[in-house]
C-alpha cells in the first residue's frame, strides 16, 4: 500500500478510503481529493472564517483589504498542480484557480518582492503560516487559489483562499489564508 501512496492516489482510486491519509475517505466532487487535516482538527471554525473575512495585503505603503468578491473580480489564473505531502502521499493534478502571487505582490506595491509571509486564520502553530521566497512568488503557477476543479474551495481544502506553489511540499500550501505580507 505504501508504494501506491507514493505513486499518488488520485483518478480511479480517488474514492478509496484505504489509500487516503489518516484513512479518511476524501469523498467525491470537485473537492473530493485527499485532505491532510480538516479545518475542525486544527481549530479553524466557521466563526474564524467569516462570513466577511477579508484578505489583508501588506507591502509598501498602507495595507489593502480585499473582499472575496473583489478578489474574484480580479484577473484569475489557473494551474494544474498536485498536493504532495512529505508524510508520503500525493494527489493527482488538480485544477486550481485564483490570483498569481506575483500580481498580489504588485498590488501590495512591491512587484519585486523577495519574500512573503503567508498567514492563516488557524491558531498559531507550525503550519499556520509560511514564508515563501522570491522565486516562489514570481513563478507564474504560484497562486493564491480561491477555487479548485471549478468550485469554491471547501473549508477542509482551505476556504476562502490557499497557497499553491509548484514543486514544493504540501506543507507550504497554506490553507485558510487571511494575510499576505510582502517584503524586499
Ligand atoms: N493552515 C494550514 N495549512 C496547511 C496545513 C495546516 O495544517 N494548516 N497542512 C499542510 C500540509 S502538511 C499539507 S500536505 C497540505 C494538504 O492540503 P489538503 O488538506 O488540501 O490536501 O496543506 C498544507 N496547508
Ligand atoms: Mo503535508
Short mmCIF file of N, CA and C and ligand atoms in Angstrom, two decimals:
data_model
loop_
_atom_site.label_atom_id
_atom_site.label_comp_id
_atom_site.label_asym_id
_atom_site.label_seq_id
_atom_site.Cartn_x
_atom_site.Cartn_y
_atom_site.Cartn_z
N UNK A 1 0.82 -1.20 0.00
CA UNK A 1 0.00 0.00 0.00
C UNK A 1 0.86 1.25 0.00
N UNK A 2 1.99 1.23 0.71
CA UNK A 2 2.79 2.46 0.76
C UNK A 2 3.31 2.81 -0.63
N UNK A 3 3.57 1.79 -1.46
CA UNK A 3 4.00 2.05 -2.82
C UNK A 3 2.93 2.80 -3.59
N UNK A 4 1.70 2.36 -3.44
CA UNK A 4 0.58 3.02 -4.13
C UNK A 4 0.43 4.46 -3.63
N UNK A 5 0.66 4.66 -2.36
CA UNK A 5 0.57 6.02 -1.82
C UNK A 5 1.59 6.91 -2.47
N UNK A 6 2.83 6.41 -2.57
CA UNK A 6 3.89 7.25 -3.11
C UNK A 6 3.61 7.58 -4.57
N UNK A 7 2.99 6.64 -5.26
CA UNK A 7 2.73 6.87 -6.68
C UNK A 7 1.59 7.86 -6.89
N UNK A 8 0.86 8.21 -5.84
CA UNK A 8 -0.25 9.14 -5.99
C UNK A 8 -1.54 8.34 -6.05
N UNK A 9 -2.58 8.88 -5.48
CA UNK A 9 -3.79 8.08 -5.36
C UNK A 9 -5.01 8.82 -5.88
N UNK A 10 -4.81 9.59 -6.94
CA UNK A 10 -5.97 10.31 -7.49
C UNK A 10 -6.69 9.45 -8.51
N UNK A 11 -7.43 10.10 -9.40
CA UNK A 11 -8.08 9.42 -10.51
C UNK A 11 -8.97 8.28 -10.06
N UNK A 12 -8.75 7.14 -10.68
CA UNK A 12 -9.60 5.98 -10.48
C UNK A 12 -9.67 5.57 -9.00
N UNK A 13 -8.56 5.79 -8.28
CA UNK A 13 -8.51 5.33 -6.88
C UNK A 13 -8.94 6.41 -5.91
N UNK A 14 -9.33 7.55 -6.48
CA UNK A 14 -9.61 8.71 -5.65
C UNK A 14 -10.54 8.40 -4.47
N UNK A 15 -11.54 7.57 -4.71
CA UNK A 15 -12.54 7.33 -3.67
C UNK A 15 -12.12 6.30 -2.63
N UNK A 16 -10.91 5.77 -2.75
CA UNK A 16 -10.54 4.68 -1.85
C UNK A 16 -10.15 5.16 -0.47
N UNK A 17 -10.94 4.83 0.52
CA UNK A 17 -10.64 5.21 1.90
C UNK A 17 -9.33 4.58 2.35
N UNK A 18 -9.05 3.40 1.83
CA UNK A 18 -7.85 2.67 2.23
C UNK A 18 -6.58 3.47 1.96
N UNK A 19 -6.58 4.22 0.84
CA UNK A 19 -5.36 4.90 0.42
C UNK A 19 -5.31 6.35 0.89
N UNK A 20 -6.34 6.85 1.46
CA UNK A 20 -6.36 8.25 1.86
C UNK A 20 -5.53 8.44 3.13
N UNK A 21 -4.93 9.64 3.28
CA UNK A 21 -4.19 9.88 4.52
C UNK A 21 -5.13 9.75 5.71
N UNK A 22 -4.62 9.24 6.78
CA UNK A 22 -5.39 9.07 8.01
C UNK A 22 -6.64 8.22 7.79
N UNK A 23 -6.61 7.41 6.74
CA UNK A 23 -7.72 6.50 6.45
C UNK A 23 -9.08 7.19 6.36
N UNK A 24 -9.07 8.45 5.91
CA UNK A 24 -10.36 9.11 5.70
C UNK A 24 -10.70 9.08 4.24
N UNK A 25 -11.98 8.88 3.93
CA UNK A 25 -12.40 8.89 2.54
C UNK A 25 -12.58 10.34 2.10
N UNK A 26 -11.87 10.77 1.03
CA UNK A 26 -11.95 12.18 0.62
C UNK A 26 -13.28 12.56 -0.02
N UNK A 27 -14.16 11.61 -0.30
CA UNK A 27 -15.45 11.93 -0.90
C UNK A 27 -15.31 12.14 -2.40
N UNK A 28 -16.36 12.72 -3.00
CA UNK A 28 -16.35 12.90 -4.45
C UNK A 28 -16.65 14.37 -4.77
N UNK A 29 -16.69 14.70 -6.07
CA UNK A 29 -16.95 16.08 -6.48
C UNK A 29 -15.65 16.86 -6.59
N UNK A 30 -15.76 18.17 -6.92
CA UNK A 30 -14.57 18.98 -7.18
C UNK A 30 -13.57 18.98 -6.03
N UNK A 31 -14.07 18.92 -4.81
CA UNK A 31 -13.17 18.93 -3.65
C UNK A 31 -12.90 17.53 -3.12
N UNK A 32 -13.21 16.50 -3.94
CA UNK A 32 -13.07 15.11 -3.50
C UNK A 32 -11.68 14.55 -3.72
N UNK A 33 -10.68 15.15 -3.13
CA UNK A 33 -9.32 14.60 -3.17
C UNK A 33 -8.75 14.68 -1.76
N UNK A 34 -7.62 14.00 -1.59
CA UNK A 34 -7.07 13.80 -0.26
C UNK A 34 -6.95 15.10 0.52
N UNK A 35 -7.12 14.95 1.78
CA UNK A 35 -7.11 16.08 2.68
C UNK A 35 -6.17 15.73 3.82
N UNK A 36 -5.34 16.66 4.19
CA UNK A 36 -4.43 16.39 5.30
C UNK A 36 -5.18 16.50 6.61
N UNK A 37 -5.34 17.71 7.10
CA UNK A 37 -6.10 17.89 8.34
C UNK A 37 -7.35 18.70 8.03
N UNK A 38 -8.45 18.30 8.61
CA UNK A 38 -9.67 19.07 8.40
C UNK A 38 -9.56 20.39 9.16
N UNK A 39 -10.40 21.33 8.78
CA UNK A 39 -10.45 22.61 9.48
C UNK A 39 -10.74 22.38 10.96
N UNK A 40 -11.71 21.53 11.24
CA UNK A 40 -12.10 21.28 12.63
C UNK A 40 -10.93 20.74 13.44
N UNK A 41 -10.10 19.89 12.82
CA UNK A 41 -9.00 19.25 13.53
C UNK A 41 -7.94 20.24 14.01
N UNK A 42 -7.87 21.40 13.34
CA UNK A 42 -6.84 22.37 13.74
C UNK A 42 -7.45 23.67 14.30
N UNK A 43 -8.73 23.61 14.65
CA UNK A 43 -9.35 24.76 15.32
C UNK A 43 -9.79 25.87 14.40
N UNK A 44 -9.93 25.55 13.10
CA UNK A 44 -10.44 26.56 12.16
C UNK A 44 -11.96 26.40 12.08
N UNK A 45 -12.65 27.29 12.76
CA UNK A 45 -14.10 27.20 12.86
C UNK A 45 -14.76 28.14 11.85
N UNK A 46 -16.03 27.93 11.61
CA UNK A 46 -16.77 28.84 10.73
C UNK A 46 -16.73 30.27 11.26
N UNK A 47 -16.75 30.42 12.57
CA UNK A 47 -16.70 31.76 13.17
C UNK A 47 -15.39 32.46 12.80
N UNK A 48 -14.29 31.73 12.79
CA UNK A 48 -13.00 32.32 12.41
C UNK A 48 -12.96 32.66 10.93
N UNK A 49 -13.72 31.93 10.14
CA UNK A 49 -13.62 32.08 8.68
C UNK A 49 -14.52 33.16 8.09
N UNK A 50 -15.48 33.57 8.78
CA UNK A 50 -16.29 34.55 8.06
C UNK A 50 -17.61 34.82 8.73
N UNK A 51 -18.59 35.27 7.98
CA UNK A 51 -18.73 35.27 6.53
C UNK A 51 -17.98 36.39 5.82
N UNK A 52 -17.55 37.43 6.54
CA UNK A 52 -16.93 38.51 5.77
C UNK A 52 -15.45 38.65 6.05
N UNK A 53 -14.78 37.52 6.05
CA UNK A 53 -13.32 37.51 6.12
C UNK A 53 -12.74 38.29 4.95
N UNK A 54 -11.81 39.18 5.22
CA UNK A 54 -11.13 39.91 4.16
C UNK A 54 -9.72 39.37 4.02
N UNK A 55 -9.11 39.62 2.87
CA UNK A 55 -7.69 39.33 2.69
C UNK A 55 -6.94 40.64 2.90
N UNK A 56 -5.95 40.60 3.78
CA UNK A 56 -5.14 41.78 4.05
C UNK A 56 -3.80 41.65 3.33
N UNK A 57 -3.49 42.66 2.51
CA UNK A 57 -2.24 42.67 1.73
C UNK A 57 -1.36 43.78 2.24
N UNK A 58 -0.15 43.43 2.63
CA UNK A 58 0.79 44.48 3.05
C UNK A 58 2.06 44.40 2.24
N UNK A 59 2.69 45.53 2.07
CA UNK A 59 3.94 45.60 1.33
C UNK A 59 4.49 47.00 1.51
N UNK A 60 4.44 47.76 0.44
CA UNK A 60 4.89 49.14 0.50
C UNK A 60 3.66 50.03 0.69
N UNK A 61 3.70 50.90 1.67
CA UNK A 61 2.57 51.80 1.90
C UNK A 61 1.49 51.13 2.73
N UNK A 62 0.33 51.80 2.85
CA UNK A 62 -0.74 51.29 3.70
C UNK A 62 -1.26 49.94 3.20
N UNK A 63 -1.68 49.08 4.10
CA UNK A 63 -2.14 47.77 3.65
C UNK A 63 -3.51 47.89 2.98
N UNK A 64 -3.80 46.92 2.14
CA UNK A 64 -5.02 46.90 1.34
C UNK A 64 -5.88 45.75 1.85
N UNK A 65 -7.17 45.98 1.98
CA UNK A 65 -8.06 44.93 2.46
C UNK A 65 -9.05 44.59 1.36
N UNK A 66 -9.12 43.31 1.00
CA UNK A 66 -9.92 42.89 -0.15
C UNK A 66 -10.98 41.88 0.24
N UNK A 67 -12.20 42.09 -0.26
CA UNK A 67 -13.26 41.10 -0.05
C UNK A 67 -13.07 39.95 -1.04
N UNK A 68 -13.75 38.85 -0.77
CA UNK A 68 -13.67 37.74 -1.71
C UNK A 68 -14.23 38.14 -3.08
N UNK A 69 -15.30 38.93 -3.08
CA UNK A 69 -15.90 39.38 -4.35
C UNK A 69 -14.89 40.18 -5.16
N UNK A 70 -14.16 41.02 -4.48
CA UNK A 70 -13.13 41.83 -5.14
C UNK A 70 -12.03 40.93 -5.70
N UNK A 71 -11.62 39.93 -4.91
CA UNK A 71 -10.57 39.01 -5.38
C UNK A 71 -11.04 38.24 -6.61
N UNK A 72 -12.30 37.83 -6.61
CA UNK A 72 -12.84 37.06 -7.74
C UNK A 72 -13.02 37.93 -8.98
N UNK A 73 -13.12 39.24 -8.77
CA UNK A 73 -13.27 40.15 -9.90
C UNK A 73 -11.93 40.48 -10.56
N UNK A 74 -10.84 40.15 -9.87
CA UNK A 74 -9.52 40.37 -10.46
C UNK A 74 -9.23 39.30 -11.50
N UNK A 75 -8.18 39.51 -12.29
CA UNK A 75 -7.85 38.53 -13.32
C UNK A 75 -7.45 37.20 -12.68
N UNK A 76 -8.17 36.15 -13.03
CA UNK A 76 -7.92 34.81 -12.47
C UNK A 76 -6.94 34.05 -13.36
N UNK A 77 -6.09 33.27 -12.71
CA UNK A 77 -5.15 32.39 -13.42
C UNK A 77 -5.33 30.98 -12.89
N UNK A 78 -4.96 30.02 -13.74
CA UNK A 78 -5.15 28.62 -13.34
C UNK A 78 -3.84 27.86 -13.42
N UNK A 79 -3.74 26.80 -12.64
CA UNK A 79 -2.58 25.91 -12.70
C UNK A 79 -3.03 24.50 -12.33
N UNK A 80 -2.47 23.51 -13.05
CA UNK A 80 -2.74 22.11 -12.73
C UNK A 80 -1.59 21.61 -11.86
N UNK A 81 -1.85 21.40 -10.61
CA UNK A 81 -0.77 21.01 -9.68
C UNK A 81 -1.31 20.04 -8.63
N UNK A 82 -0.42 19.15 -8.16
CA UNK A 82 -0.82 18.22 -7.10
C UNK A 82 -0.54 18.82 -5.72
N UNK A 83 -1.06 18.19 -4.71
CA UNK A 83 -0.59 18.41 -3.34
C UNK A 83 0.30 17.22 -3.02
N UNK A 84 1.53 17.47 -2.64
CA UNK A 84 2.47 16.39 -2.32
C UNK A 84 2.93 16.53 -0.87
N UNK A 85 2.41 15.65 -0.04
CA UNK A 85 2.70 15.75 1.40
C UNK A 85 3.95 14.94 1.74
N UNK A 86 4.80 15.51 2.59
CA UNK A 86 6.02 14.80 3.00
C UNK A 86 5.69 13.54 3.80
N UNK A 87 4.46 13.43 4.28
CA UNK A 87 4.08 12.21 5.00
C UNK A 87 3.97 11.00 4.07
N UNK A 88 4.07 11.22 2.76
CA UNK A 88 4.15 10.09 1.85
C UNK A 88 2.91 9.84 1.01
N UNK A 89 2.12 10.88 0.74
CA UNK A 89 1.01 10.71 -0.21
C UNK A 89 0.98 11.95 -1.08
N UNK A 90 0.42 11.78 -2.27
CA UNK A 90 0.20 12.97 -3.09
C UNK A 90 -1.07 12.77 -3.89
N UNK A 91 -1.66 13.88 -4.31
CA UNK A 91 -2.86 13.82 -5.12
C UNK A 91 -2.45 13.80 -6.59
N UNK A 92 -3.36 13.48 -7.46
CA UNK A 92 -3.14 13.74 -8.88
C UNK A 92 -3.24 15.26 -9.07
N UNK A 93 -2.93 15.74 -10.27
CA UNK A 93 -3.04 17.17 -10.53
C UNK A 93 -4.49 17.62 -10.30
N UNK A 94 -4.63 18.77 -9.67
CA UNK A 94 -5.95 19.39 -9.51
C UNK A 94 -5.91 20.73 -10.25
N UNK A 95 -7.08 21.17 -10.69
CA UNK A 95 -7.17 22.45 -11.42
C UNK A 95 -7.49 23.57 -10.42
N UNK A 96 -6.44 24.33 -10.09
CA UNK A 96 -6.59 25.42 -9.12
C UNK A 96 -6.77 26.73 -9.88
N UNK A 97 -7.55 27.66 -9.35
CA UNK A 97 -7.60 28.99 -9.95
C UNK A 97 -7.70 30.07 -8.88
N UNK A 98 -7.17 31.23 -9.23
CA UNK A 98 -7.16 32.35 -8.29
C UNK A 98 -6.18 33.40 -8.75
N UNK A 99 -5.53 34.04 -7.79
CA UNK A 99 -4.64 35.15 -8.11
C UNK A 99 -3.19 34.70 -8.14
N UNK A 100 -2.42 35.24 -9.08
CA UNK A 100 -0.98 34.99 -9.05
C UNK A 100 -0.38 35.73 -7.85
N UNK A 101 0.53 35.04 -7.14
CA UNK A 101 1.22 35.71 -6.04
C UNK A 101 1.95 36.95 -6.56
N UNK A 102 2.48 36.86 -7.79
CA UNK A 102 3.20 38.00 -8.37
C UNK A 102 2.27 39.20 -8.55
N UNK A 103 1.03 38.96 -8.97
CA UNK A 103 0.07 40.06 -9.13
C UNK A 103 -0.28 40.69 -7.78
N UNK A 104 -0.37 39.85 -6.76
CA UNK A 104 -0.69 40.36 -5.42
C UNK A 104 0.48 41.18 -4.87
N UNK A 105 1.71 40.73 -5.18
CA UNK A 105 2.90 41.49 -4.76
C UNK A 105 2.86 42.89 -5.39
N UNK A 106 2.53 42.93 -6.69
CA UNK A 106 2.44 44.23 -7.37
C UNK A 106 1.36 45.10 -6.74
N UNK A 107 0.23 44.46 -6.42
CA UNK A 107 -0.87 45.19 -5.81
C UNK A 107 -0.50 45.74 -4.44
N UNK A 108 0.39 45.01 -3.76
CA UNK A 108 0.86 45.46 -2.45
C UNK A 108 1.96 46.51 -2.57
N UNK A 109 2.30 46.87 -3.80
CA UNK A 109 3.28 47.92 -4.01
C UNK A 109 4.72 47.42 -4.07
N UNK A 110 4.90 46.08 -4.11
CA UNK A 110 6.26 45.51 -4.15
C UNK A 110 6.36 44.48 -5.28
N UNK A 111 6.33 44.95 -6.55
CA UNK A 111 6.38 44.00 -7.67
C UNK A 111 7.64 43.14 -7.67
N UNK A 112 8.68 43.60 -6.98
CA UNK A 112 9.91 42.79 -6.93
C UNK A 112 10.12 42.17 -5.56
N UNK A 113 9.06 41.84 -4.90
CA UNK A 113 9.14 41.28 -3.55
C UNK A 113 10.07 40.06 -3.52
N UNK A 114 10.82 39.92 -2.45
CA UNK A 114 11.73 38.77 -2.32
C UNK A 114 11.24 37.78 -1.27
N UNK A 115 10.20 38.12 -0.53
CA UNK A 115 9.59 37.14 0.37
C UNK A 115 8.15 37.55 0.64
N UNK A 116 7.38 36.57 1.07
CA UNK A 116 6.02 36.87 1.53
C UNK A 116 5.71 35.97 2.73
N UNK A 117 5.23 36.60 3.78
CA UNK A 117 4.74 35.85 4.93
C UNK A 117 3.25 35.59 4.72
N UNK A 118 2.89 34.32 4.67
CA UNK A 118 1.50 33.92 4.43
C UNK A 118 0.92 33.47 5.77
N UNK A 119 -0.15 34.13 6.20
CA UNK A 119 -0.73 33.78 7.50
C UNK A 119 -2.16 33.28 7.33
N UNK A 120 -2.48 32.24 8.10
CA UNK A 120 -3.83 31.69 8.04
C UNK A 120 -4.60 32.08 9.29
N UNK A 121 -5.90 31.83 9.27
CA UNK A 121 -6.73 32.15 10.43
C UNK A 121 -6.57 31.09 11.52
N UNK A 122 -5.82 30.05 11.22
CA UNK A 122 -5.60 28.97 12.18
C UNK A 122 -4.88 29.51 13.42
N UNK A 123 -5.23 29.03 14.60
CA UNK A 123 -4.47 29.44 15.78
C UNK A 123 -2.98 29.13 15.59
N UNK A 124 -2.08 29.98 16.08
CA UNK A 124 -0.65 29.83 15.81
C UNK A 124 -0.12 28.43 16.09
N UNK A 125 0.68 27.92 15.17
CA UNK A 125 1.26 26.58 15.27
C UNK A 125 2.20 26.42 14.10
N UNK A 126 2.85 25.25 13.99
CA UNK A 126 3.88 25.06 12.96
C UNK A 126 3.38 25.26 11.52
N UNK A 127 2.13 24.94 11.23
CA UNK A 127 1.65 25.03 9.85
C UNK A 127 0.74 26.22 9.61
N UNK A 128 0.56 27.08 10.61
CA UNK A 128 -0.43 28.15 10.46
C UNK A 128 0.08 29.30 9.60
N UNK A 129 1.39 29.34 9.33
CA UNK A 129 1.92 30.37 8.44
C UNK A 129 3.13 29.80 7.72
N UNK A 130 3.56 30.48 6.64
CA UNK A 130 4.75 30.04 5.91
C UNK A 130 5.41 31.25 5.30
N UNK A 131 6.73 31.20 5.17
CA UNK A 131 7.47 32.26 4.49
C UNK A 131 7.92 31.74 3.14
N UNK A 132 7.45 32.36 2.07
CA UNK A 132 7.84 31.96 0.72
C UNK A 132 8.86 32.94 0.17
N UNK A 133 9.73 32.44 -0.69
CA UNK A 133 10.83 33.22 -1.26
C UNK A 133 10.46 33.82 -2.61
N UNK A 134 11.33 34.70 -3.08
CA UNK A 134 11.08 35.42 -4.34
C UNK A 134 10.80 34.52 -5.52
N UNK A 135 11.60 33.44 -5.68
CA UNK A 135 11.38 32.57 -6.85
C UNK A 135 10.01 31.90 -6.78
N UNK A 136 9.52 31.67 -5.58
CA UNK A 136 8.18 31.08 -5.44
C UNK A 136 7.10 32.13 -5.76
N UNK A 137 7.31 33.35 -5.31
CA UNK A 137 6.34 34.42 -5.58
C UNK A 137 6.22 34.67 -7.09
N UNK A 138 7.37 34.61 -7.79
CA UNK A 138 7.38 35.05 -9.19
C UNK A 138 7.15 33.91 -10.19
N UNK A 139 6.94 32.71 -9.71
CA UNK A 139 6.57 31.60 -10.60
C UNK A 139 5.14 31.84 -11.09
N UNK A 140 4.92 31.84 -12.43
CA UNK A 140 3.57 32.15 -12.93
C UNK A 140 2.51 31.14 -12.47
N UNK A 141 2.93 29.97 -12.00
CA UNK A 141 1.95 29.00 -11.49
C UNK A 141 1.75 29.09 -9.98
N UNK A 142 2.39 30.02 -9.34
CA UNK A 142 2.22 30.18 -7.88
C UNK A 142 0.98 31.03 -7.62
N UNK A 143 0.01 30.42 -6.98
CA UNK A 143 -1.30 31.07 -6.83
C UNK A 143 -1.74 31.22 -5.38
N UNK A 144 -2.55 32.24 -5.17
CA UNK A 144 -3.44 32.23 -4.02
C UNK A 144 -4.75 31.70 -4.60
N UNK A 145 -5.00 30.41 -4.39
CA UNK A 145 -6.15 29.77 -5.04
C UNK A 145 -7.44 30.07 -4.27
N UNK A 146 -8.48 30.38 -5.04
CA UNK A 146 -9.81 30.61 -4.47
C UNK A 146 -10.75 29.46 -4.80
N UNK A 147 -10.42 28.76 -5.90
CA UNK A 147 -11.29 27.70 -6.41
C UNK A 147 -10.47 26.49 -6.83
N UNK A 148 -11.09 25.33 -6.84
CA UNK A 148 -10.43 24.12 -7.31
C UNK A 148 -11.41 23.29 -8.13
N UNK A 149 -10.94 22.81 -9.27
CA UNK A 149 -11.76 21.97 -10.16
C UNK A 149 -13.12 22.60 -10.44
N UNK A 150 -13.13 23.93 -10.57
CA UNK A 150 -14.35 24.64 -10.96
C UNK A 150 -15.31 25.00 -9.84
N UNK A 151 -14.92 24.73 -8.58
CA UNK A 151 -15.80 25.05 -7.44
C UNK A 151 -15.02 25.86 -6.41
N UNK A 152 -15.75 26.57 -5.54
CA UNK A 152 -15.07 27.22 -4.43
C UNK A 152 -14.33 26.17 -3.61
N UNK A 153 -13.22 26.54 -3.03
CA UNK A 153 -12.52 25.62 -2.13
C UNK A 153 -13.48 25.19 -1.02
N UNK A 154 -13.40 23.94 -0.64
CA UNK A 154 -14.16 23.51 0.55
C UNK A 154 -13.42 24.03 1.78
N UNK A 155 -14.12 24.06 2.88
CA UNK A 155 -13.46 24.52 4.12
C UNK A 155 -12.25 23.66 4.42
N UNK A 156 -12.37 22.36 4.24
CA UNK A 156 -11.23 21.49 4.58
C UNK A 156 -10.05 21.67 3.62
N UNK A 157 -10.30 22.14 2.41
CA UNK A 157 -9.18 22.40 1.48
C UNK A 157 -8.72 23.86 1.52
N UNK A 158 -9.23 24.64 2.48
CA UNK A 158 -8.61 25.94 2.72
C UNK A 158 -9.44 27.18 2.45
N UNK A 159 -10.77 27.03 2.25
CA UNK A 159 -11.61 28.20 2.01
C UNK A 159 -11.34 29.28 3.07
N UNK A 160 -11.26 30.54 2.72
CA UNK A 160 -11.56 31.13 1.42
C UNK A 160 -10.40 31.11 0.42
N UNK A 161 -9.17 30.90 0.89
CA UNK A 161 -8.04 31.01 -0.03
C UNK A 161 -6.86 30.21 0.51
N UNK A 162 -6.09 29.62 -0.41
CA UNK A 162 -4.90 28.88 0.00
C UNK A 162 -3.79 29.11 -1.01
N UNK A 163 -2.57 28.87 -0.56
CA UNK A 163 -1.42 28.96 -1.45
C UNK A 163 -1.25 27.66 -2.21
N UNK A 164 -0.89 27.77 -3.49
CA UNK A 164 -0.47 26.61 -4.29
C UNK A 164 0.81 27.03 -5.00
N UNK A 165 1.90 26.37 -4.64
CA UNK A 165 3.21 26.68 -5.24
C UNK A 165 3.77 25.41 -5.85
N UNK A 166 4.18 25.48 -7.14
CA UNK A 166 4.69 24.27 -7.78
C UNK A 166 5.96 23.73 -7.13
N UNK A 167 6.17 22.43 -7.24
CA UNK A 167 7.41 21.78 -6.81
C UNK A 167 7.77 22.10 -5.37
N UNK A 168 6.77 22.15 -4.54
CA UNK A 168 7.01 22.42 -3.14
C UNK A 168 6.22 21.46 -2.29
N UNK A 169 6.75 21.09 -1.13
CA UNK A 169 5.98 20.19 -0.28
C UNK A 169 4.64 20.81 0.12
N UNK A 170 3.65 19.96 0.27
CA UNK A 170 2.30 20.40 0.60
C UNK A 170 2.27 21.35 1.78
N UNK A 171 3.22 21.18 2.68
CA UNK A 171 3.23 21.99 3.89
C UNK A 171 3.37 23.49 3.58
N UNK A 172 3.91 23.81 2.39
CA UNK A 172 4.00 25.22 2.00
C UNK A 172 2.69 25.76 1.42
N UNK A 173 1.75 24.86 1.20
CA UNK A 173 0.49 25.26 0.56
C UNK A 173 -0.54 25.65 1.63
N UNK A 174 -0.21 26.71 2.32
CA UNK A 174 -1.01 27.13 3.48
C UNK A 174 -2.48 27.36 3.14
N UNK A 175 -3.33 26.81 4.00
CA UNK A 175 -4.79 26.92 3.82
C UNK A 175 -5.35 28.03 4.71
N UNK A 176 -6.57 28.47 4.43
CA UNK A 176 -7.31 29.46 5.23
C UNK A 176 -6.55 30.77 5.37
N UNK A 177 -5.99 31.25 4.25
CA UNK A 177 -5.12 32.44 4.27
C UNK A 177 -5.94 33.72 4.49
N UNK A 178 -5.47 34.57 5.36
CA UNK A 178 -6.13 35.87 5.53
C UNK A 178 -5.17 37.05 5.49
N UNK A 179 -3.87 36.79 5.44
CA UNK A 179 -2.94 37.92 5.37
C UNK A 179 -1.68 37.55 4.59
N UNK A 180 -1.26 38.45 3.70
CA UNK A 180 -0.01 38.29 2.96
C UNK A 180 0.83 39.53 3.20
N UNK A 181 2.04 39.32 3.69
CA UNK A 181 2.94 40.45 3.95
C UNK A 181 4.18 40.29 3.08
N UNK A 182 4.28 41.14 2.06
CA UNK A 182 5.42 41.09 1.11
C UNK A 182 6.53 41.98 1.62
N UNK A 183 7.78 41.52 1.36
CA UNK A 183 8.96 42.32 1.72
C UNK A 183 9.98 42.25 0.61
N UNK A 184 10.89 43.22 0.60
CA UNK A 184 12.01 43.13 -0.35
C UNK A 184 13.30 42.97 0.44
N1 LIG B 1 -3.15 26.47 7.66
C1 LIG B 1 -2.70 25.24 7.35
N2 LIG B 1 -2.35 24.97 6.07
C2 LIG B 1 -1.89 23.74 5.73
C3 LIG B 1 -1.77 22.72 6.70
C4 LIG B 1 -2.17 23.02 8.03
O1 LIG B 1 -2.12 22.18 8.95
N3 LIG B 1 -2.62 24.28 8.31
N4 LIG B 1 -1.27 21.48 6.31
C5 LIG B 1 -0.37 21.49 5.16
C6 LIG B 1 0.02 20.17 4.69
S1 LIG B 1 1.17 19.35 5.62
C7 LIG B 1 -0.43 19.64 3.51
S2 LIG B 1 0.18 18.19 2.91
C8 LIG B 1 -1.49 20.32 2.73
C9 LIG B 1 -2.66 19.38 2.49
O2 LIG B 1 -3.64 20.04 1.77
P1 LIG B 1 -5.08 19.37 1.63
O3 LIG B 1 -5.55 19.04 3.01
O4 LIG B 1 -5.92 20.37 0.94
O5 LIG B 1 -4.88 18.14 0.79
O6 LIG B 1 -1.96 21.50 3.37
C10 LIG B 1 -0.97 22.27 3.99
N5 LIG B 1 -1.56 23.52 4.44
MO1 LIG B 2 1.75 17.61 4.47
#
